[in-house]
Structures are given as C-alpha cells and as structure tokens.
mmCIF file of C-alpha atoms and ligand atoms in Angstrom:
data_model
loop_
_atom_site.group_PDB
_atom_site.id
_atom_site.type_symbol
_atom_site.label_atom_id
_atom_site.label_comp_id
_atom_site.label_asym_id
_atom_site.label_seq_id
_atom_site.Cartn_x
_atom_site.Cartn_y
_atom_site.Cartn_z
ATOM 1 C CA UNK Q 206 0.000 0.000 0.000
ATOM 2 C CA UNK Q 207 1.338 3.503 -0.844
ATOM 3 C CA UNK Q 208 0.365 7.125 -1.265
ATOM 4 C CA UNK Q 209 1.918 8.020 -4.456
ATOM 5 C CA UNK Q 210 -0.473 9.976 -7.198
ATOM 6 C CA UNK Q 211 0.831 8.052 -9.772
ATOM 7 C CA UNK Q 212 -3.150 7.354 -11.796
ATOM 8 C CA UNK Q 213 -0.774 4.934 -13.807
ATOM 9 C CA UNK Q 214 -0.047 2.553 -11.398
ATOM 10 C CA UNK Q 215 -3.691 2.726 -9.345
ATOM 11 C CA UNK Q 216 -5.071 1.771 -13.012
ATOM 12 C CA UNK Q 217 -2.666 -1.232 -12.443
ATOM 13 C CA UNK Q 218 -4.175 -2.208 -9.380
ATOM 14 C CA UNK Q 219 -7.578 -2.051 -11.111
ATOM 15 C CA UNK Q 220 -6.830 -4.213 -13.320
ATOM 16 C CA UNK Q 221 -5.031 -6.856 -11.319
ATOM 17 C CA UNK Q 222 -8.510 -7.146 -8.897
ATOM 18 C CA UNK Q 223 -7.167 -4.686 -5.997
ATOM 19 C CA UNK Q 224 -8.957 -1.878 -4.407
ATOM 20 C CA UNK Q 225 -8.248 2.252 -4.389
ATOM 21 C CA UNK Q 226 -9.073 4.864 -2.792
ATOM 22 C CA UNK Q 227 -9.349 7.690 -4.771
ATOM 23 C CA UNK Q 228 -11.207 11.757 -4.892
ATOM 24 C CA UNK Q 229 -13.743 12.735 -6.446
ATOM 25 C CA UNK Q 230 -15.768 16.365 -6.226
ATOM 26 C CA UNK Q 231 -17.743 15.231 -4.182
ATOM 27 C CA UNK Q 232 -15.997 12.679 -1.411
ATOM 28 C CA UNK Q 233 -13.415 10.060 -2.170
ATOM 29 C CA UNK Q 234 -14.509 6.790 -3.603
ATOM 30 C CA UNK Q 235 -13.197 3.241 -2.742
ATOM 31 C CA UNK Q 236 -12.701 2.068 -6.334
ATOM 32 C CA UNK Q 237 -12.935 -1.559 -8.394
ATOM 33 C CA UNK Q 238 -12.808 -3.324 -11.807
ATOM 34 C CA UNK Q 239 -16.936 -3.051 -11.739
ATOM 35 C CA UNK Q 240 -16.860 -6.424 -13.923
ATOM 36 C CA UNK Q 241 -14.815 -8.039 -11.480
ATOM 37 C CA UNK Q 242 -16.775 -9.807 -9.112
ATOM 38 C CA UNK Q 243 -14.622 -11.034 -6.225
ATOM 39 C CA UNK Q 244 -12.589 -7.189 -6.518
ATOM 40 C CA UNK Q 245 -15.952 -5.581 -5.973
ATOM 41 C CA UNK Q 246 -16.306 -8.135 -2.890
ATOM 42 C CA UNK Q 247 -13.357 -7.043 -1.145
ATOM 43 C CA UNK Q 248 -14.917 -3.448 -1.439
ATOM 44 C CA UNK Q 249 -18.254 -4.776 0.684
ATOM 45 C CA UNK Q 250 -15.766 -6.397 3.122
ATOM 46 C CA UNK Q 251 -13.432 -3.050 3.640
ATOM 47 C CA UNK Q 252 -16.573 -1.089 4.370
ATOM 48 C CA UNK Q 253 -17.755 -3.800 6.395
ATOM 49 C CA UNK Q 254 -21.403 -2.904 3.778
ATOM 50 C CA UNK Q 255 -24.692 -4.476 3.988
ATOM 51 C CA UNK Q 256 -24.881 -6.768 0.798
ATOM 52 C CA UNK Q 257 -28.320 -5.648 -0.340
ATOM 53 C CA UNK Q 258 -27.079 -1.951 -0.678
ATOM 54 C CA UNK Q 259 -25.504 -1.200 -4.270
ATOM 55 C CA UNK Q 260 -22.442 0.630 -5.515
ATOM 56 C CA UNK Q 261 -22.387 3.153 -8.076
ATOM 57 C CA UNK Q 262 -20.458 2.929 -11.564
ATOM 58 C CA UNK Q 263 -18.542 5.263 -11.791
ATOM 59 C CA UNK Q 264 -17.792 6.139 -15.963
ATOM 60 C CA UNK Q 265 -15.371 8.219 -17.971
ATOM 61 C CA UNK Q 266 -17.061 8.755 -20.644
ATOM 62 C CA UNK Q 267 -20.522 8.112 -22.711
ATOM 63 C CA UNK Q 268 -18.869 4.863 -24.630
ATOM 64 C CA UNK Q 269 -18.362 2.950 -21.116
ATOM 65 C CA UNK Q 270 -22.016 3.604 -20.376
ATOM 66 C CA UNK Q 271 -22.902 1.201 -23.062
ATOM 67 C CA UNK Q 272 -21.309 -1.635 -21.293
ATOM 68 C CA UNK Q 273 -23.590 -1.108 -18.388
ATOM 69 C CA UNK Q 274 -27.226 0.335 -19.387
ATOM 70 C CA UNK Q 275 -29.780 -0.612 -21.624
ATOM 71 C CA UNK Q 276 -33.587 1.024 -22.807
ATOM 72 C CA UNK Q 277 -32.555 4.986 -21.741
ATOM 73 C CA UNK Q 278 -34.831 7.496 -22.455
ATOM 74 C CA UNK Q 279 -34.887 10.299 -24.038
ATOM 75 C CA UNK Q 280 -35.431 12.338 -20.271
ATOM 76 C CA UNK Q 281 -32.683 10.094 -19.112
ATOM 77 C CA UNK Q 282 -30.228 11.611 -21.624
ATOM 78 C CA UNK Q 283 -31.344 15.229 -20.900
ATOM 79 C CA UNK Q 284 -30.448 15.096 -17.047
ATOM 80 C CA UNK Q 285 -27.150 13.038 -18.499
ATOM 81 C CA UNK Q 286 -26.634 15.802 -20.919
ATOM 82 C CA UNK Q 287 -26.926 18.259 -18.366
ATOM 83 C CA UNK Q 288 -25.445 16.966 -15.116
ATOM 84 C CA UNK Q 289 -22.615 15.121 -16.466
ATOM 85 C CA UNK Q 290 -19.670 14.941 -15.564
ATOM 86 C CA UNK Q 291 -20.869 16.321 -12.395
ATOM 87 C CA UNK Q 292 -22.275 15.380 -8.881
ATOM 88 C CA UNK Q 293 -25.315 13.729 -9.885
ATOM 89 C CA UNK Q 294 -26.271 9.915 -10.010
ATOM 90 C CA UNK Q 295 -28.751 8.440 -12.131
ATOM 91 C CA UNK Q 296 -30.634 4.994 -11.772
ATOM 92 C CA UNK Q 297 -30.854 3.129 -15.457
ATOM 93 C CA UNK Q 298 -31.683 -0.153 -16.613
ATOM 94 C CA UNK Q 299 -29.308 -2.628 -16.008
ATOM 95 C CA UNK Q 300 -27.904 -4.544 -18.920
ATOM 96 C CA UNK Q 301 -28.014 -8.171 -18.238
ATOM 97 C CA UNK Q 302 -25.713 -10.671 -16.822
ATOM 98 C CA UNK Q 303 -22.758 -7.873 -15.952
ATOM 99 C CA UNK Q 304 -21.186 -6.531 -12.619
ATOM 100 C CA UNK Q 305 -23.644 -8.805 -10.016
ATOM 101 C CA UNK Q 306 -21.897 -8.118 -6.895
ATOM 102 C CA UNK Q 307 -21.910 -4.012 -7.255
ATOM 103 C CA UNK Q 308 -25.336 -4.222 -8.068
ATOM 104 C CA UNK Q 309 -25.920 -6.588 -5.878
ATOM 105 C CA UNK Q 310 -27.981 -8.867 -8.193
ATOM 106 C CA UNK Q 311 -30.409 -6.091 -9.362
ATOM 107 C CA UNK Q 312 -32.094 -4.971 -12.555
ATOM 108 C CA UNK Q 313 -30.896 -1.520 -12.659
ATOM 109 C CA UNK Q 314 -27.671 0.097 -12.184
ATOM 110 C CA UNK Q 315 -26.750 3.844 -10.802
ATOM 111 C CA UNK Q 316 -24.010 5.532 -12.995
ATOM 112 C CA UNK Q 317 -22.345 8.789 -13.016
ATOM 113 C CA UNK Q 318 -19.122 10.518 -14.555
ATOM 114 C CA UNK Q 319 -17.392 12.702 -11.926
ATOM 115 C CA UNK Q 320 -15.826 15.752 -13.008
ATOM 116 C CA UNK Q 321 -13.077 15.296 -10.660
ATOM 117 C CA UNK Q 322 -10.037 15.459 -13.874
ATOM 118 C CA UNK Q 323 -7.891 12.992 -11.123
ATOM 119 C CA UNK Q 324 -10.999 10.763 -10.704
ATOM 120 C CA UNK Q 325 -11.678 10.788 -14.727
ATOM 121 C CA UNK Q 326 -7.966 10.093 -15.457
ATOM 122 C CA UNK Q 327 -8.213 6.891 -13.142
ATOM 123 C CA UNK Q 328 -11.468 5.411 -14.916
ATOM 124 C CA UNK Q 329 -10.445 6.024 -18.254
ATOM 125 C CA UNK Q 330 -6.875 4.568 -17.836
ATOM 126 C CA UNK Q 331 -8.681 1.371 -15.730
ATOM 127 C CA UNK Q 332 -10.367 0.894 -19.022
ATOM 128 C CA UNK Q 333 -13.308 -0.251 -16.918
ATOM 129 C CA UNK Q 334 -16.458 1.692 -15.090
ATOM 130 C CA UNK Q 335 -15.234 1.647 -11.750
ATOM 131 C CA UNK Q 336 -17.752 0.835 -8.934
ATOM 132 C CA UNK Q 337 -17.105 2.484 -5.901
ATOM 133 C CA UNK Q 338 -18.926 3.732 -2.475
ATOM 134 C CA UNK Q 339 -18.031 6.587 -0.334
ATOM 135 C CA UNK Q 340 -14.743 6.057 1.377
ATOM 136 C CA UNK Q 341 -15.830 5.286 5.157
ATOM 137 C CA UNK Q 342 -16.428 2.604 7.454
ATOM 138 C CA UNK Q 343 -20.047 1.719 6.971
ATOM 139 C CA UNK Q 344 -22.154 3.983 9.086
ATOM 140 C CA UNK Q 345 -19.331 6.904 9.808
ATOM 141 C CA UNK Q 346 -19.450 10.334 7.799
ATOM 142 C CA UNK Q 347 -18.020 10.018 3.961
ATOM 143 C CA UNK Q 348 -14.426 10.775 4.171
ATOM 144 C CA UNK Q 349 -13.591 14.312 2.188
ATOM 145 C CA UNK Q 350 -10.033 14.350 2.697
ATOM 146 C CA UNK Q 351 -7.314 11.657 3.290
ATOM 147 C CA UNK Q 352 -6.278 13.037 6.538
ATOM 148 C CA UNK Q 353 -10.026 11.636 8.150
ATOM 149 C CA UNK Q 354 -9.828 8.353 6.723
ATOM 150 C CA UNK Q 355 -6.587 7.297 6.432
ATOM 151 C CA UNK Q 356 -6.398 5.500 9.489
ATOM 152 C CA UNK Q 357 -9.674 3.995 9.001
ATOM 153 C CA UNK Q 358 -9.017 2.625 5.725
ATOM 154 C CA UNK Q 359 -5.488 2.335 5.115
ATOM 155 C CA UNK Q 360 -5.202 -1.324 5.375
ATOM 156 C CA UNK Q 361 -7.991 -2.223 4.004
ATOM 157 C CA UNK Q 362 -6.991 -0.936 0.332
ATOM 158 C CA UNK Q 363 -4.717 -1.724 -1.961
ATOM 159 C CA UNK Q 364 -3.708 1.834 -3.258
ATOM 160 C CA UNK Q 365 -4.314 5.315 -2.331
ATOM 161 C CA UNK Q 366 -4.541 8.251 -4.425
ATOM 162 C CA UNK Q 367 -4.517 11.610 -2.336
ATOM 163 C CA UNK Q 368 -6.203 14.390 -4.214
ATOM 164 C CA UNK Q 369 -6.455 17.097 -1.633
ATOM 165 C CA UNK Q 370 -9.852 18.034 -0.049
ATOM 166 C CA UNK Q 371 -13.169 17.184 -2.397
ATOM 167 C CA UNK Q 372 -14.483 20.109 -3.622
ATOM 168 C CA UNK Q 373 -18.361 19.536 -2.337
ATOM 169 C CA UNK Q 374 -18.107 17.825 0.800
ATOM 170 C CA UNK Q 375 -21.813 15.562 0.182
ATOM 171 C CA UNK Q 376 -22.093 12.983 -1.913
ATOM 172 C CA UNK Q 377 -23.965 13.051 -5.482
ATOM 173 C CA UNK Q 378 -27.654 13.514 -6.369
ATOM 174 C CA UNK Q 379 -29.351 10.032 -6.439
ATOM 175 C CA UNK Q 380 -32.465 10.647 -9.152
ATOM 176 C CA UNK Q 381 -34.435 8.002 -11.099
ATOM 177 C CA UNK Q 382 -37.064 8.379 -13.714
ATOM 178 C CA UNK Q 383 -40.464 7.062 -12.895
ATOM 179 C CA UNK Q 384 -43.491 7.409 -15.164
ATOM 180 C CA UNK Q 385 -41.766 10.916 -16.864
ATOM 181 C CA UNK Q 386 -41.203 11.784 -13.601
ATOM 182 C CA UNK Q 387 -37.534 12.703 -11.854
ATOM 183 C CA UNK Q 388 -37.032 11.325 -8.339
ATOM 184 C CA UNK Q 389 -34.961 12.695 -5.943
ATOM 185 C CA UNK Q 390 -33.751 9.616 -4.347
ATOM 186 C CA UNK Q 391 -30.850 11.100 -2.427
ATOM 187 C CA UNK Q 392 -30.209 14.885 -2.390
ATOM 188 C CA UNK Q 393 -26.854 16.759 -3.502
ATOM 189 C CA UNK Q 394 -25.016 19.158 -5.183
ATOM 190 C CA UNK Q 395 -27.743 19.199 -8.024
ATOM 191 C CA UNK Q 396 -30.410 20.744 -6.006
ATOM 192 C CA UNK Q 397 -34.347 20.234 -6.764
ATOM 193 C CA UNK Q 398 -34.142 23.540 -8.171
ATOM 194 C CA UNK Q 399 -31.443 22.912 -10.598
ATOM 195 C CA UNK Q 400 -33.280 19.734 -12.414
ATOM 196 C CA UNK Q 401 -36.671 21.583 -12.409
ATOM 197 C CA UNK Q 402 -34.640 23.581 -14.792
ATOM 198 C CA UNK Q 403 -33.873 20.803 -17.130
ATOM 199 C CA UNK Q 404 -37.422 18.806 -16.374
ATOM 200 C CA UNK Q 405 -40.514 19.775 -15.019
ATOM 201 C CA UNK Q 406 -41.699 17.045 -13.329
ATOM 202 C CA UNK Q 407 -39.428 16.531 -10.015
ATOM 203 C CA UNK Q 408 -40.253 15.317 -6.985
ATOM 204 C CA UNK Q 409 -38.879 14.105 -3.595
ATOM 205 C CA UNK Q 410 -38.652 10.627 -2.656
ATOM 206 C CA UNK Q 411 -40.365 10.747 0.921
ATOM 207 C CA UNK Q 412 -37.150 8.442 2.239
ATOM 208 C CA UNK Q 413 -35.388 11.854 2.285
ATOM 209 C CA UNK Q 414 -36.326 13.273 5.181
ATOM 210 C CA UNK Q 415 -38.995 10.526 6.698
ATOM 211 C CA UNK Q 416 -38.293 7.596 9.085
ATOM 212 C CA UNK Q 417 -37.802 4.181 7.239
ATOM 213 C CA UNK Q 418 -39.684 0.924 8.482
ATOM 214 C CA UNK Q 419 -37.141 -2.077 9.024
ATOM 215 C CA UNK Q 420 -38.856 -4.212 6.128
ATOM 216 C CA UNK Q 421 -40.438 -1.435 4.168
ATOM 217 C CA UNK Q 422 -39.098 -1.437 0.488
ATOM 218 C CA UNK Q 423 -37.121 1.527 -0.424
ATOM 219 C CA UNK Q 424 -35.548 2.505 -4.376
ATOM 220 C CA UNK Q 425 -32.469 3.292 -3.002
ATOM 221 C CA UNK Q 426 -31.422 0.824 0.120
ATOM 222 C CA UNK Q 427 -28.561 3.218 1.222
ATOM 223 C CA UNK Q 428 -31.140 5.115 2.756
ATOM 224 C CA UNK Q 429 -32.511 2.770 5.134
ATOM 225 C CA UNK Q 430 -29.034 2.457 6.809
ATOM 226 C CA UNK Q 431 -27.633 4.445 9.926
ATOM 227 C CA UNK Q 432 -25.215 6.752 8.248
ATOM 228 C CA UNK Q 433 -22.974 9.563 9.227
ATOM 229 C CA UNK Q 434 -24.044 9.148 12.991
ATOM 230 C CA UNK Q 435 -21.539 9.981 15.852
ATOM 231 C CA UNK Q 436 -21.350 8.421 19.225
ATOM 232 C CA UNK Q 437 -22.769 10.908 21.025
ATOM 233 C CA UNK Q 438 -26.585 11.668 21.272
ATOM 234 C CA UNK Q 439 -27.397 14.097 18.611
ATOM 235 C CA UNK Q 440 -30.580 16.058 18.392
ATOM 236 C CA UNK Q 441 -31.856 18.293 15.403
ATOM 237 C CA UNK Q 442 -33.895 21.174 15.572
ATOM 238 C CA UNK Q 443 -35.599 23.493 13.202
ATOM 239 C CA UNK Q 444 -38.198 26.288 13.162
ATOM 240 C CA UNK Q 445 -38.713 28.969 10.493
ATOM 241 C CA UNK Q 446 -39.331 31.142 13.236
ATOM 242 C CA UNK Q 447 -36.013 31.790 14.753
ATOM 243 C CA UNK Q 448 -37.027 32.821 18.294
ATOM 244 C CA UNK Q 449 -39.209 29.437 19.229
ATOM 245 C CA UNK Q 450 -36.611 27.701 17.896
ATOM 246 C CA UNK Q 451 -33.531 29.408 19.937
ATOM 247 C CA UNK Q 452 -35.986 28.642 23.128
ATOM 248 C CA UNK Q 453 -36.248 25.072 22.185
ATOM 249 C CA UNK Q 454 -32.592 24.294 21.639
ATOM 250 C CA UNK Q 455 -31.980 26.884 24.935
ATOM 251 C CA UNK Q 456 -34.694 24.478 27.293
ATOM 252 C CA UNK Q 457 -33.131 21.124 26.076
ATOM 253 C CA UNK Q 458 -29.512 22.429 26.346
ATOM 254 C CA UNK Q 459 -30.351 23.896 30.326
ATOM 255 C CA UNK Q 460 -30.968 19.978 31.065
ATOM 256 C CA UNK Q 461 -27.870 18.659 29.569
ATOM 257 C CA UNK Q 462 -24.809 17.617 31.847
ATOM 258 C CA UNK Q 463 -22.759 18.217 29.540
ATOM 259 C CA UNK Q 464 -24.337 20.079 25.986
ATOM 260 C CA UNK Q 465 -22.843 20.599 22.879
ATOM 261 C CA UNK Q 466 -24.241 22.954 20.170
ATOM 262 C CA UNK Q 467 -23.870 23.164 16.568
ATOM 263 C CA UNK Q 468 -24.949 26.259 15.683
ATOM 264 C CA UNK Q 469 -24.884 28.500 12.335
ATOM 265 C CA UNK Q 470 -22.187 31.819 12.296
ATOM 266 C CA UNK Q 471 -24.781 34.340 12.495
ATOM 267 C CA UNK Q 472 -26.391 32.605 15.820
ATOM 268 C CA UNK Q 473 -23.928 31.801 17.804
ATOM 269 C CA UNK Q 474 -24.325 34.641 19.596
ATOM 270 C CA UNK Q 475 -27.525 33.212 20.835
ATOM 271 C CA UNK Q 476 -25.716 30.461 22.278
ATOM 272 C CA UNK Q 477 -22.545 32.079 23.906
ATOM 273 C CA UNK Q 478 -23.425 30.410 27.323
ATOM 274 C CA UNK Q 479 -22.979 26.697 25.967
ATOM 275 C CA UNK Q 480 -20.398 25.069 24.543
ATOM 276 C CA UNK Q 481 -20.373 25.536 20.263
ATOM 277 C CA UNK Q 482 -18.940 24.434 16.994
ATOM 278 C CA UNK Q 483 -19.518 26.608 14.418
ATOM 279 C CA UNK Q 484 -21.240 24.771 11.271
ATOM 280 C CA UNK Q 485 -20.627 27.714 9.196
ATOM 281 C CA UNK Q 486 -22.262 30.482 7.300
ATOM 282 C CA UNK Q 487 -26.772 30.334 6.302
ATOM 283 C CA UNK Q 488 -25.668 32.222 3.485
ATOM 284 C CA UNK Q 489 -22.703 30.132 2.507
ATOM 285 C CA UNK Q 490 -24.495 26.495 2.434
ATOM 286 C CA UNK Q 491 -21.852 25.574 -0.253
ATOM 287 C CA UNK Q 492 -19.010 26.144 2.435
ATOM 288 C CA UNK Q 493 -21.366 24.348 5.120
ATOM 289 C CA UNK Q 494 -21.335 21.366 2.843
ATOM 290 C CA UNK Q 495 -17.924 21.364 1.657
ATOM 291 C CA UNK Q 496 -16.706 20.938 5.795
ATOM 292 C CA UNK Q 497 -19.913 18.891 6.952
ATOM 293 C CA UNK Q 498 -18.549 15.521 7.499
ATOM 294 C CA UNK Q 499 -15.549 16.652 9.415
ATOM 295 C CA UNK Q 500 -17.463 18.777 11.332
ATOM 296 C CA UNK Q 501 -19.594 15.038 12.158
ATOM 297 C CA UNK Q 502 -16.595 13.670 12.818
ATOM 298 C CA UNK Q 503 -15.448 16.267 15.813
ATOM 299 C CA UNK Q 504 -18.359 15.812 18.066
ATOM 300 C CA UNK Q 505 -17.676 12.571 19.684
ATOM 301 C CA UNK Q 506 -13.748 15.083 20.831
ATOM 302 C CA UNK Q 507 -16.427 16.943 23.191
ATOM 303 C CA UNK Q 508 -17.382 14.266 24.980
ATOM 304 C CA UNK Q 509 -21.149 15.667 25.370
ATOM 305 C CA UNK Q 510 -24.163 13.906 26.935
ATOM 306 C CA UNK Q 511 -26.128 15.809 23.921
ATOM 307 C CA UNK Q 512 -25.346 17.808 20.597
ATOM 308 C CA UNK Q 513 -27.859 19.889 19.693
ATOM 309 C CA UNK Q 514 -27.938 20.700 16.016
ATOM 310 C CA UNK Q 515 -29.789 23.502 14.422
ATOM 311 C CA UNK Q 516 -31.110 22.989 11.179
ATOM 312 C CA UNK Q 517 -32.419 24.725 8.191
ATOM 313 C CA UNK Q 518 -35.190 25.177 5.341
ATOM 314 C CA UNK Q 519 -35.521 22.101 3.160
ATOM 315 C CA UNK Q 520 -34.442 24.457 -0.032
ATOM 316 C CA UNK Q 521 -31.881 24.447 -2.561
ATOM 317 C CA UNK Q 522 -28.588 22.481 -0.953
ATOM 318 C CA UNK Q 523 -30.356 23.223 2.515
ATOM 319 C CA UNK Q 524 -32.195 19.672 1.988
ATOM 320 C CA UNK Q 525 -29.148 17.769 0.972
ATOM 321 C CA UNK Q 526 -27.660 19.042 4.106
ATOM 322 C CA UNK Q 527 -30.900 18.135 6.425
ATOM 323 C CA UNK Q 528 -30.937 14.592 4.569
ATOM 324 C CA UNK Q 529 -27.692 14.408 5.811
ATOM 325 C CA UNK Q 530 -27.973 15.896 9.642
ATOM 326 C CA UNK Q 531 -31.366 13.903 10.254
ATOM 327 C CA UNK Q 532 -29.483 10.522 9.719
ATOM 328 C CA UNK Q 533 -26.765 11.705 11.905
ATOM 329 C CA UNK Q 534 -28.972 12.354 14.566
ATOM 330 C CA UNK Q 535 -30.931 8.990 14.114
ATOM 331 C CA UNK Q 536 -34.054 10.964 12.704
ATOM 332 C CA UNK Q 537 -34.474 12.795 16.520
ATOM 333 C CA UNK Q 538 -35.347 16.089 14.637
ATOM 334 C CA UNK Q 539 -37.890 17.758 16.080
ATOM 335 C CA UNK Q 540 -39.743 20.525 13.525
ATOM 336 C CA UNK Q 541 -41.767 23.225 15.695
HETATM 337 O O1 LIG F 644 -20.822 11.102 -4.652
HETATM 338 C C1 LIG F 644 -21.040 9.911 -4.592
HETATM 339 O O2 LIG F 644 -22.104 9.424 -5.005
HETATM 340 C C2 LIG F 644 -19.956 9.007 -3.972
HETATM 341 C C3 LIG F 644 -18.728 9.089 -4.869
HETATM 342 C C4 LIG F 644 -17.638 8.138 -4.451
HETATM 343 O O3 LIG F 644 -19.094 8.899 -6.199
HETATM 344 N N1 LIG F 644 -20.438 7.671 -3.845
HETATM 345 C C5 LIG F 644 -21.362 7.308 -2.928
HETATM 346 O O4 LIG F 644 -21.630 5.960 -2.930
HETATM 347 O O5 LIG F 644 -21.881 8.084 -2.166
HETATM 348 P P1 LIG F 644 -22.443 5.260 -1.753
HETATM 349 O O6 LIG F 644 -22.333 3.810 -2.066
HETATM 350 O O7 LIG F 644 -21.959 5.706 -0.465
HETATM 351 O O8 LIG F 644 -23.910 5.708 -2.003
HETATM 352 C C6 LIG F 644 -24.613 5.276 -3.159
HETATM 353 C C7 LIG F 644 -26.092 5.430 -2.973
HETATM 354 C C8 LIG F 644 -26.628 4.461 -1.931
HETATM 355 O O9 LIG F 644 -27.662 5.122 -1.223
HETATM 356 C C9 LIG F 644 -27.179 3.324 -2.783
HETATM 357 O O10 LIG F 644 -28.224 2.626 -2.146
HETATM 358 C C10 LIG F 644 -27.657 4.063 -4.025
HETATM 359 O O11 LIG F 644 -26.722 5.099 -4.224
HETATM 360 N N2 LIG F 644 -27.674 3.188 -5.213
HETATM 361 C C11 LIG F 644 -26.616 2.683 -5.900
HETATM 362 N N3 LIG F 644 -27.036 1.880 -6.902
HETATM 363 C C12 LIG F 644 -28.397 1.898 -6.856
HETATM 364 C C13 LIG F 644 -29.428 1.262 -7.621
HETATM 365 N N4 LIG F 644 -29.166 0.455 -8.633
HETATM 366 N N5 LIG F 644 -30.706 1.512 -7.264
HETATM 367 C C14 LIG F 644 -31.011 2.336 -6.227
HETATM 368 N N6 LIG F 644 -30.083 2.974 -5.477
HETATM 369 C C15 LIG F 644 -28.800 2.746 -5.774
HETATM 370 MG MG1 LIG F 645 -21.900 6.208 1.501
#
C-alpha cells in the first residue's frame, strides 16, 4: 500500500482485482474493476457494507455507459446531458448478466461521470467503469479528505490516491425516472431547483427526510441504513421562526450535563453560554457542505451527553444538508 499519485499505477491495481481509494468532487470513492466480481467483494468487506445496498459505476465517458445500461430514455439523456460529468447519479436499466456483486444482483444500475479530472484520469486509464462507495467505514461520515480516513481505511486498500480536499463535501444527487417523472432519491449538489430547470416534473422521494420501516421497500437501500451518525446523542432542531426555535434548543440544552451545540455563524451569539462548533455560514451552504462531514466527525472530541444541532429550510442544498444531519442524529429532529 502507498500514497503516491501516480493514476498509472492505481489503473494497475484495477486491473489486477485490488482496491483504491481515490477523490472525487464530491468525497473520495473506494474504487474496483466493476466487472470483477470477487474485486468488488473485497470493497463490501473493507466497508464492512450491507450486501443488499448497491455501488455506483462510476464512468469516464458516454462509450463505457454502453457496457452497463440498456432502454434509456430520451429524459434520461437530458439530465445526463446536463449533469454530467458532475455530482449527480442516475438509476438506469441494467444490462443483463454484468457486474452482479456491485449491483448486488439487481435490474438496474446507478451511474455517473465525476468531473473530478484525477478521478476521470483513473477510470479512463482502468479501461473499466469503476464501482465504488463513499470512502468510510459503513455507518461513519463520507471521508472528504485523506487526513479523516486514512487511518480507518489504510489497510484495508490496496492503493491510495490523495487528491487534496473534495471540492463539495456531500455525496452526489441520487435521481431516477419514474413514469416521466424525476425522483430525488438522495439529495446533492444538483439541487431540486437545478433539475426543475432541465425537467418539469421533479419530486422528492419521501425516504429523504422521513423515518424508514425495518422491512419497508425503499428505491435506493442506502437510505434505510444508519449513516454519518456519531457516538454521542445528537438532536436536530428546526423552526422557520427563529425565536421558538432558539428557546427550544436553549430548554433542552439547560438539562444537559454536559451540551454541545452546533450552531450556524450568524447565531452563535444566541448560544454564547454553551459550549459551540460553528457549522458555518446560512448564506454560505456551499461552504457548510464542503466541511460537513468533518465537522460530524469532531463531536464525539467533546465528549457531550447531547449535541444539539440547528437545522435549516428544506431548499436548494439546505435539503441535501438536512438529509444528511437527520441521519446523523438517528431521525431525533424535532420541527416546531
Ligand atoms: O458522490 C457519490 O455518489 C460518492 C462518490 C464516491 O461517487 N459515492 C457514494 O456511494 O456516495 P455510496 O455507495 O456511499 O452511495 C450510493 C447510494 C446508496 O444510497 C445506494 O443505495 C444508491 O446510491 N444506489 C446505488 N445503486 C443503486 C441502484 N441500482 N438503485 C437504487 N439505489 C442505488
Ligand atoms: Mg456512503
């Protein structure tokens, strides 16, 4: 195992069934031959992954995505057309009889291009798509920079390449067509907003933000899975008026042994008798992103009977982030 940026010889390891870790813009991916069955394996066994949740291929460019799909639509290739490469995932129909493992036996397949030019170099010299799932420990926060999840995953892959911190910080847009009809499945980068542009039909898959049954049936089983979720208790909390919600967070806090708060810049102030970590700027949510999952990672240092988080309106990259924050406090959000 080394640390050397050489895309050359991590295309080698592709090849020869190992595993990489390697950026993309939106977290770093844990990377393998998607046609080879028992490399893709030793990705579910380095994650330590439930085997009914899927992995996404990962293409370089429009040829490879022949290898994988079959029967796209026309509305398929517009959000293709316009998202790609980029931060946005879409579900297809599978072609038959190819990468079982990363798709974990299903009929359809999730695909997207990154943009990331280190990420696209590594595909296109693996000659292969690459499937690959957020770099982390099943459960913990995405890793967004090598520093976080080196000593997590280190052994557990065969080659690393270090491209500095990802750009976004959250991982891609999950959408699938239904009935001329884009669903969100998992929020990102691509907001809502931004595919209304393209199509007018979107909508949110309720899995988003709502509380999933143990045996319900979901169209995208990464959701039904504790992610991102610290040690420590956390509790979200969100109003659209500002005051009830400062009095909530204040009365739960004032109970606490020992509280922690995550609260935005601009309200810290409110908080100044509690102990805080500032989650960043409202008006910056693309800098809130881009350090979220670090941020997730630092709680468990305070060593807090509680971590209150505030939260925020379910708009633009404010519900990506809330998708996010509700999982990491084990849906406790309470909306007042
Ligand atoms: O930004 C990203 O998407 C990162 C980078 C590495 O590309 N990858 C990532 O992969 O976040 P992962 O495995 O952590 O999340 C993939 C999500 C999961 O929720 C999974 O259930 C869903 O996509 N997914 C993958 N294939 C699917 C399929 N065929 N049908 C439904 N959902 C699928
Ligand atoms: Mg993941």
């Amino acid at each position: 195992m080394s640390i050397i940026n050489d895309i050359h010889q991590a295309s080698k390891v592709i090849q020869e069934g190992g595993i990489v870790l390697f950026p993309t813009e939106t977290v770093y991916g844990i990377g393998a031959n998607a046609f080879d069955d028992e490399a893709v394996k030793k990705i579910f066994m380095a994650k330590g992954r439930a085997q009914d949740n899927p992995l996404i291929l990962h293409i370089s460019d429009m040829d490879m995505l022949d290898d994988i799909a079959c029967d796209i639509s026309f509305m398929e290739y517009q959000l293709m057309d316009a998202f790609w490469p980029g931060p946005f995932t879409i579900i297809l129909n599978k072609k038959k009889g190819i990468a079982k493992v990363a798709t974990c036996g299903g009929d359809t397949v999730g695909v997207r291009m990154p943009s990331n030019k280190i990420a696209h170099d590594f595909i296109k010299q693996s000659g292969v798509p690459i499937a690959a799932p957020s770099a982390n420990v099943s459960g913990k926060p995405s890793g967004t920079n090598i520093q976080d999840i080196i000593d997590e995953l280190e052994n557990r892959v065969d080659y690393v390449i270090d491209g500095g911190e990802s750009d976004i910080g959250l991982e891609s847009t999950v959408v699938r067509v239904i009935d001329d009809e884009v669903r969100i499945l998992r929020p990102g980068k691509i907001t809502k907003e931004d595919i209304e542009k393209v199509i007018s039909h979107v909508s949110i898959d309720k899995n988003v933000m709502g509380k999933i049954g143990i045996d319900e049936k979901v169209l995208s089983p990464g959701m039904k899975y504790r992610h991102y979720a610290p040690k420590t208790p956390c509790k979200l909390i969100y109003s659209d008026d500002f005051q009830k919600m400062k009095d909530a967070i204040c009365e739960i806090a004032s109970k606490e042994e020992k509280v922690l708060i995550l609260a935005f810049t601009e309200d810290l102030v409110e908080f100044q008798q509690y102990t805080c970590i500032d989650i960043g700027s409202k008006n910056h949510l693309d800098e809130v992103s881009h350090g979220l999952f670090s941020l997730l990672r630092k709680i468990d240092d305070y060593d807090a009977s509680l971590a209150i988080i505030e939260g925020l309106p379910l708009e633009g990259l404010g519900l990506a982030i809330m998708n996010r924050l509700i999982r990491a406090c084990s849906h406790d959000y309470l909306v007042l």
